[in-house]
Coordinates of C-alpha atoms in Angstrom, one line a residue:
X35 CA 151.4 61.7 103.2
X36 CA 151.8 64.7 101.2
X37 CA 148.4 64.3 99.0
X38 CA 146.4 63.2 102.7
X39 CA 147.4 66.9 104.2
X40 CA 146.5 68.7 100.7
X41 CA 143.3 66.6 100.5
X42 CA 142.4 67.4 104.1
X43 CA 143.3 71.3 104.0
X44 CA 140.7 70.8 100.8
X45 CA 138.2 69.7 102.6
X46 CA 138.3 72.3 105.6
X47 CA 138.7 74.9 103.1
X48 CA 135.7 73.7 101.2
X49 CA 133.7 73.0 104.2
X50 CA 134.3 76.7 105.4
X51 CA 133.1 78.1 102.8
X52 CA 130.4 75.7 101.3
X53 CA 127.3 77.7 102.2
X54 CA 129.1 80.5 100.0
X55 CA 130.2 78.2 97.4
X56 CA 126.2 77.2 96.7
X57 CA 125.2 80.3 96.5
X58 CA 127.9 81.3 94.1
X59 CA 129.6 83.9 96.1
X60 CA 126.1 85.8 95.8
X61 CA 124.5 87.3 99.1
X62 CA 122.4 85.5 101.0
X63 CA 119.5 86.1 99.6
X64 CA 116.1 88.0 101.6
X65 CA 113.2 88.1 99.2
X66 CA 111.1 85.2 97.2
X67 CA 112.8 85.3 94.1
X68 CA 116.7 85.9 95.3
X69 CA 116.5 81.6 95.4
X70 CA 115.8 81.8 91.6
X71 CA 118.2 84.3 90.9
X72 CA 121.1 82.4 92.7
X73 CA 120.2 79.3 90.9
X74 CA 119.8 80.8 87.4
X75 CA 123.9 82.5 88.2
X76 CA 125.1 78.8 89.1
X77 CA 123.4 77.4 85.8
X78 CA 124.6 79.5 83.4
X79 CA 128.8 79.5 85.3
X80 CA 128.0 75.5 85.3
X81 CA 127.1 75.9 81.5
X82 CA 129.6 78.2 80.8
X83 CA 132.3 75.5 82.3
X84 CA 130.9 72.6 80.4
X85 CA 131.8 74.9 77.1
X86 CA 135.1 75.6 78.4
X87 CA 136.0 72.2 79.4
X88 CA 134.9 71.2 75.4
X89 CA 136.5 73.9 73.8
X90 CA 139.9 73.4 75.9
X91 CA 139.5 69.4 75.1
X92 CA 139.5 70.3 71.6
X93 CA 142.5 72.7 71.6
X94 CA 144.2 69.9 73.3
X95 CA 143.2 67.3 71.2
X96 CA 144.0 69.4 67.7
X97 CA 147.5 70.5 69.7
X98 CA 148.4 66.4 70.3
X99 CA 146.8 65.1 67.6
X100 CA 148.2 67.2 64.9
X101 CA 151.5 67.8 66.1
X102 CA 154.5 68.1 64.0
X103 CA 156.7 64.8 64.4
X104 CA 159.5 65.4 62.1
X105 CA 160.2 67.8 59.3
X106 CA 159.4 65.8 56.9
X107 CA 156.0 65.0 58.2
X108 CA 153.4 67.0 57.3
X109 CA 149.9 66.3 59.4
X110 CA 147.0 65.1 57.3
X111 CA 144.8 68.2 56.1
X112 CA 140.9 68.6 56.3
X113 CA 139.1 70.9 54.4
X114 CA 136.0 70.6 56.5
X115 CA 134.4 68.2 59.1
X116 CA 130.8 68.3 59.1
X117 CA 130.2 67.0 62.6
X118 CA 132.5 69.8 63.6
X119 CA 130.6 72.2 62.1
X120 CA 127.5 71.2 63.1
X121 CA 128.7 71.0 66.7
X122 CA 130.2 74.6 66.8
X123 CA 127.0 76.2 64.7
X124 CA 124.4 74.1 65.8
X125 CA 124.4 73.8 69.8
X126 CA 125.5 77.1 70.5
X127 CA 122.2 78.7 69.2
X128 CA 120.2 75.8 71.2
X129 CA 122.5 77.2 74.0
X130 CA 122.2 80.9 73.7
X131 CA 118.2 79.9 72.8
X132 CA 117.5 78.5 76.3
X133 CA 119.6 80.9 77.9
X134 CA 117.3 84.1 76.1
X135 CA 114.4 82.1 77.3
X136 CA 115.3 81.5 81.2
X137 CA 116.8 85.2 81.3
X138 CA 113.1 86.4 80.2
X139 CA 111.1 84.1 82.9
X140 CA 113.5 85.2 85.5
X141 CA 113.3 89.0 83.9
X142 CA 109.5 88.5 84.5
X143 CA 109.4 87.1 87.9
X144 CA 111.8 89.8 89.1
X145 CA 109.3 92.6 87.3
X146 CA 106.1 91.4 88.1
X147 CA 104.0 94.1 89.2
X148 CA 100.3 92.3 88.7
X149 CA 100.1 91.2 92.5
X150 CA 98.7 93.8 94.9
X151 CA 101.1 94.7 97.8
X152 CA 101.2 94.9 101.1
X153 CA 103.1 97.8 101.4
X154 CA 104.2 100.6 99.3
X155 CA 107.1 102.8 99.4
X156 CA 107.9 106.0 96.8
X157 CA 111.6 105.8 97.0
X158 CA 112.8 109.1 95.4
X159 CA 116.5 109.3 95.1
X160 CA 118.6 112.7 95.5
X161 CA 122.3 114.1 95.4
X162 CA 123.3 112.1 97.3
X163 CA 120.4 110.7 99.4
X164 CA 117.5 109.3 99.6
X165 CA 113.7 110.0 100.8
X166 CA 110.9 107.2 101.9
X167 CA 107.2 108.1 101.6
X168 CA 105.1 105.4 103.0
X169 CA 102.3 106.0 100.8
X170 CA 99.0 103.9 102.5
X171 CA 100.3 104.7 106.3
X172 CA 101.3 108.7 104.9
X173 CA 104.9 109.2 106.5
X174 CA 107.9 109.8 105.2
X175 CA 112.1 109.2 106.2
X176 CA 113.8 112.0 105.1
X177 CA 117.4 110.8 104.5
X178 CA 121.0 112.8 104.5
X179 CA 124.1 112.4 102.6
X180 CA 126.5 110.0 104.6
X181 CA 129.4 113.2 104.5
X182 CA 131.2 111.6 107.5
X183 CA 132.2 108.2 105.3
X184 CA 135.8 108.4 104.8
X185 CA 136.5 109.8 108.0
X186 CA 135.8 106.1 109.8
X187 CA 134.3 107.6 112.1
X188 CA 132.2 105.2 114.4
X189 CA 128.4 104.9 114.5
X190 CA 128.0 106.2 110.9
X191 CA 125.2 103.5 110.0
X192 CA 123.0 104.9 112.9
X193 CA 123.1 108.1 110.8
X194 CA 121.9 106.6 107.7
X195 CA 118.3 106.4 106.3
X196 CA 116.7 103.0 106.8
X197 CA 114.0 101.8 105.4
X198 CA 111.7 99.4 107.8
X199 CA 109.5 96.8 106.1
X200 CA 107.8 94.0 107.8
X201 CA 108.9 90.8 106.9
X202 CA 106.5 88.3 104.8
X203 CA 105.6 90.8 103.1
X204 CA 104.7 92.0 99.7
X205 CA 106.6 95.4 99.0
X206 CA 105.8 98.3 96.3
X207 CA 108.8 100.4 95.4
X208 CA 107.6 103.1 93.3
X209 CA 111.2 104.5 92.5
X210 CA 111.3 108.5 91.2
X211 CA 114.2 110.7 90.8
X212 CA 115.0 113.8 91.7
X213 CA 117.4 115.3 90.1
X214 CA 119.9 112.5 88.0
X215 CA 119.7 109.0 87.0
X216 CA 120.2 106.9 90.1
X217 CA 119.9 103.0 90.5
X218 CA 118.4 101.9 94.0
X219 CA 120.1 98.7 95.0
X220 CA 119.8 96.7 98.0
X221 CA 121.9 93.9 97.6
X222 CA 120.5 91.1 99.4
X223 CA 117.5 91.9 97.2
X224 CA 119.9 90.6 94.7
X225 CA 118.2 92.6 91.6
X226 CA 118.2 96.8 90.9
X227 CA 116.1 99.3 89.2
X228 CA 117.4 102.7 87.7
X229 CA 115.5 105.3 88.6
X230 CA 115.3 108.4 85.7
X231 CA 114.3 111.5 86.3
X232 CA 110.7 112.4 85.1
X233 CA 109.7 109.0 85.2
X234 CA 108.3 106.3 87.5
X235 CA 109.5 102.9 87.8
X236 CA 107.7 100.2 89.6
X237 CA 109.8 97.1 91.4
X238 CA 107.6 94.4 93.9
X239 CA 109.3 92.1 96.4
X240 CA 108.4 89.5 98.7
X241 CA 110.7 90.2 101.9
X242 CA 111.3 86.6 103.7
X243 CA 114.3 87.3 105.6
X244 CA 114.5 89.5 109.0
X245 CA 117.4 91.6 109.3
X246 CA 119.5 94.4 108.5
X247 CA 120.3 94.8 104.6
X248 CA 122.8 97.4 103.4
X249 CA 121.5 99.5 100.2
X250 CA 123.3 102.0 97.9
X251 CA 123.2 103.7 94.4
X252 CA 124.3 101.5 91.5
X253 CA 124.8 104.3 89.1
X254 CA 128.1 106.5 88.9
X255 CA 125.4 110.1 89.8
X256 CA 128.1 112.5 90.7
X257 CA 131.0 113.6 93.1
X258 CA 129.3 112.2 96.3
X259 CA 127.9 109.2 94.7
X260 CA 130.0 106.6 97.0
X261 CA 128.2 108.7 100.1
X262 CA 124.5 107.6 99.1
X263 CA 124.0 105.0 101.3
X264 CA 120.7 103.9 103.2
X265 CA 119.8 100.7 105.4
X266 CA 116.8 98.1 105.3
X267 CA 115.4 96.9 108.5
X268 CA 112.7 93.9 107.6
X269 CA 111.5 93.5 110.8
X270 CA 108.1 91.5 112.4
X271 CA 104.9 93.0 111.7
X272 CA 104.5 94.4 115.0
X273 CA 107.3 96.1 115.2
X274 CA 107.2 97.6 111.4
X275 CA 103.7 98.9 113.1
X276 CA 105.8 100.5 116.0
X277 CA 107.8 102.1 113.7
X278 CA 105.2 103.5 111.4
X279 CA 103.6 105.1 115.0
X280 CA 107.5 106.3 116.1
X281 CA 107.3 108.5 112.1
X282 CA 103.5 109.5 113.0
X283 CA 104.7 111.3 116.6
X284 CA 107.7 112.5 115.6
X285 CA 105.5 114.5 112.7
X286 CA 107.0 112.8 110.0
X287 CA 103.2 113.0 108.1
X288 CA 102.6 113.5 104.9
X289 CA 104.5 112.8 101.6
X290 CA 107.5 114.7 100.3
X291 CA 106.0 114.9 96.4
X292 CA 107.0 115.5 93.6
X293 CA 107.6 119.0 93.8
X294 CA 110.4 119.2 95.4
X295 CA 111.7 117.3 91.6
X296 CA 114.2 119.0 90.0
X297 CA 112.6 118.1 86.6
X298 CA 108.6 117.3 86.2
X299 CA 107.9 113.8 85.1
X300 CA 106.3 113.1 81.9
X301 CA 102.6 113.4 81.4
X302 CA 102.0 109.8 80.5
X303 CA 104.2 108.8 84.1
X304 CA 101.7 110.7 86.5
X305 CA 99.3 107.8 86.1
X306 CA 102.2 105.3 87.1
X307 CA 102.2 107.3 90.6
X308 CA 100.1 105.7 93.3
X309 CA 96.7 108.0 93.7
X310 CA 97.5 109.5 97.1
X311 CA 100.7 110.7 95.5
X312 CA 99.1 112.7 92.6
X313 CA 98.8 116.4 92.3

């Protein structure tokens, strides 16, 4: 009776959690290649089992095997097993081999820049902020530091900058920094991009997922840094449209360039910058 009521509290804890147990305790993901991501994580912990499970067997085995059964025993001695050897030199460089080569496919799917977007966004990040500029529509968020965090206070994510992108969509962060290194993270994305001051880097994503998607800094960029917070909204078409007419009557035209930069970015970065953005 005992083992029926563990088996069955099993089970309902399993079957709670078994979306999250797929996905590896990842976040759901919202973009083309999040699926790819979350499978590549369970391969590698599935592999990474499979060499524990081996490598415990054969501590157990050596442990039992080998034991000590009197004093005046002494275990038979090897000097060297060549199917060992082979086994623990062999297969671990076929291992860490496939591993190197699905990290780079992945790498290059995650950094592929070659498609040409439906939408672009210059995402410059700031102590301890952020700014939009929606490059082909020519409107900009202007974000502030979320100073009220640790007070609780209610209503705080109404008062951080979000990001609206329409879903289906093929998205262009060009990511610039103005003052420190920053990372720009968005974790349902499930990838981030550091973003170094006087240079540009480029990330492209496929959104697929509506809804509201919490994004943050992922580098340590000073006192404030747990206060730089911002939202992303993928939303229908229409409405991303809506929104881009809310920036254009509020007066929210224009860019907010480079200029306002704490440091200049390199010569050889300017021609990274999409054309309406350069000086």
């Amino acid at each position: 009776m005992p083992v029926v009521i563990a088996a069955a509290s099993a089970a309902m804890l399993l079957s709670g959690c078994g979306e999250a147990v797929s996905r590896g305790f990842m976040p759901e993901p919202a973009t083309e290649v999040g699926p790819d991501v979350i499978s590549f994580w369970n391969s590698t912990w599935i592999a990474a089992l499979a060499v524990g499970v081996l490598v415990w067997a054969l501590i157990l085995w050596a442990v039992f095997a080998y034991r000590r059964r009197s004093d005046d025993e002494v275990p038979t001695q090897f000097r060297y097993h060549v199917p060992f050897e082979i086994l623990y030199t062999v297969v671990p460089i076929f291992m860490v081999a496939a591993l190197f080569g699905q990290t780079v496919n992945l790498q290059n799917a995650m950094l592929d820049t070659e498609q040409e977007p439906d939408v672009v966004v210059n995402v410059a990040g700031k102590k301890w902020s952020w700014d939009f500029n929606y490059v082909n529509e020519d409107v900009y968020v202007s974000g502030q530091q979320a100073q009220d965090l640790n007070l609780g206070e209610e209503g705080l994510p109404e008062t951080l900058p979000t990001m609206v992108l329409p879903v289906d969509s093929r998205v262009e962060f060009v990511l610039t920094s103005r003052d420190v290194i920053h990372s720009f993270w968005v974790v349902n994305f499930l990838q981030k991009l550091d973003m170094v001051p006087g240079r540009v880097n480029i990330l492209q994503v496929t959104t697929t997922e509506e809804g509201t998607f919490q994004g943050k800094c992922a580098e340590l960029c000073g006192a404030y840094h747990s206060e730089m917070l911002f939202q992303v909204e993928v939303v229908s078409q229409e409405e991303y449209d809506a929104f881009i007419a809310d920036l254009e009557a509020a007066g929210n035209t224009g860019q907010l360039g480079t200029e306002l930069d704490l440091y200049p970015l390199q010569p050889d970065q300017v021609e990274k910058l999409p054309e309406e953005m350069r000086n």
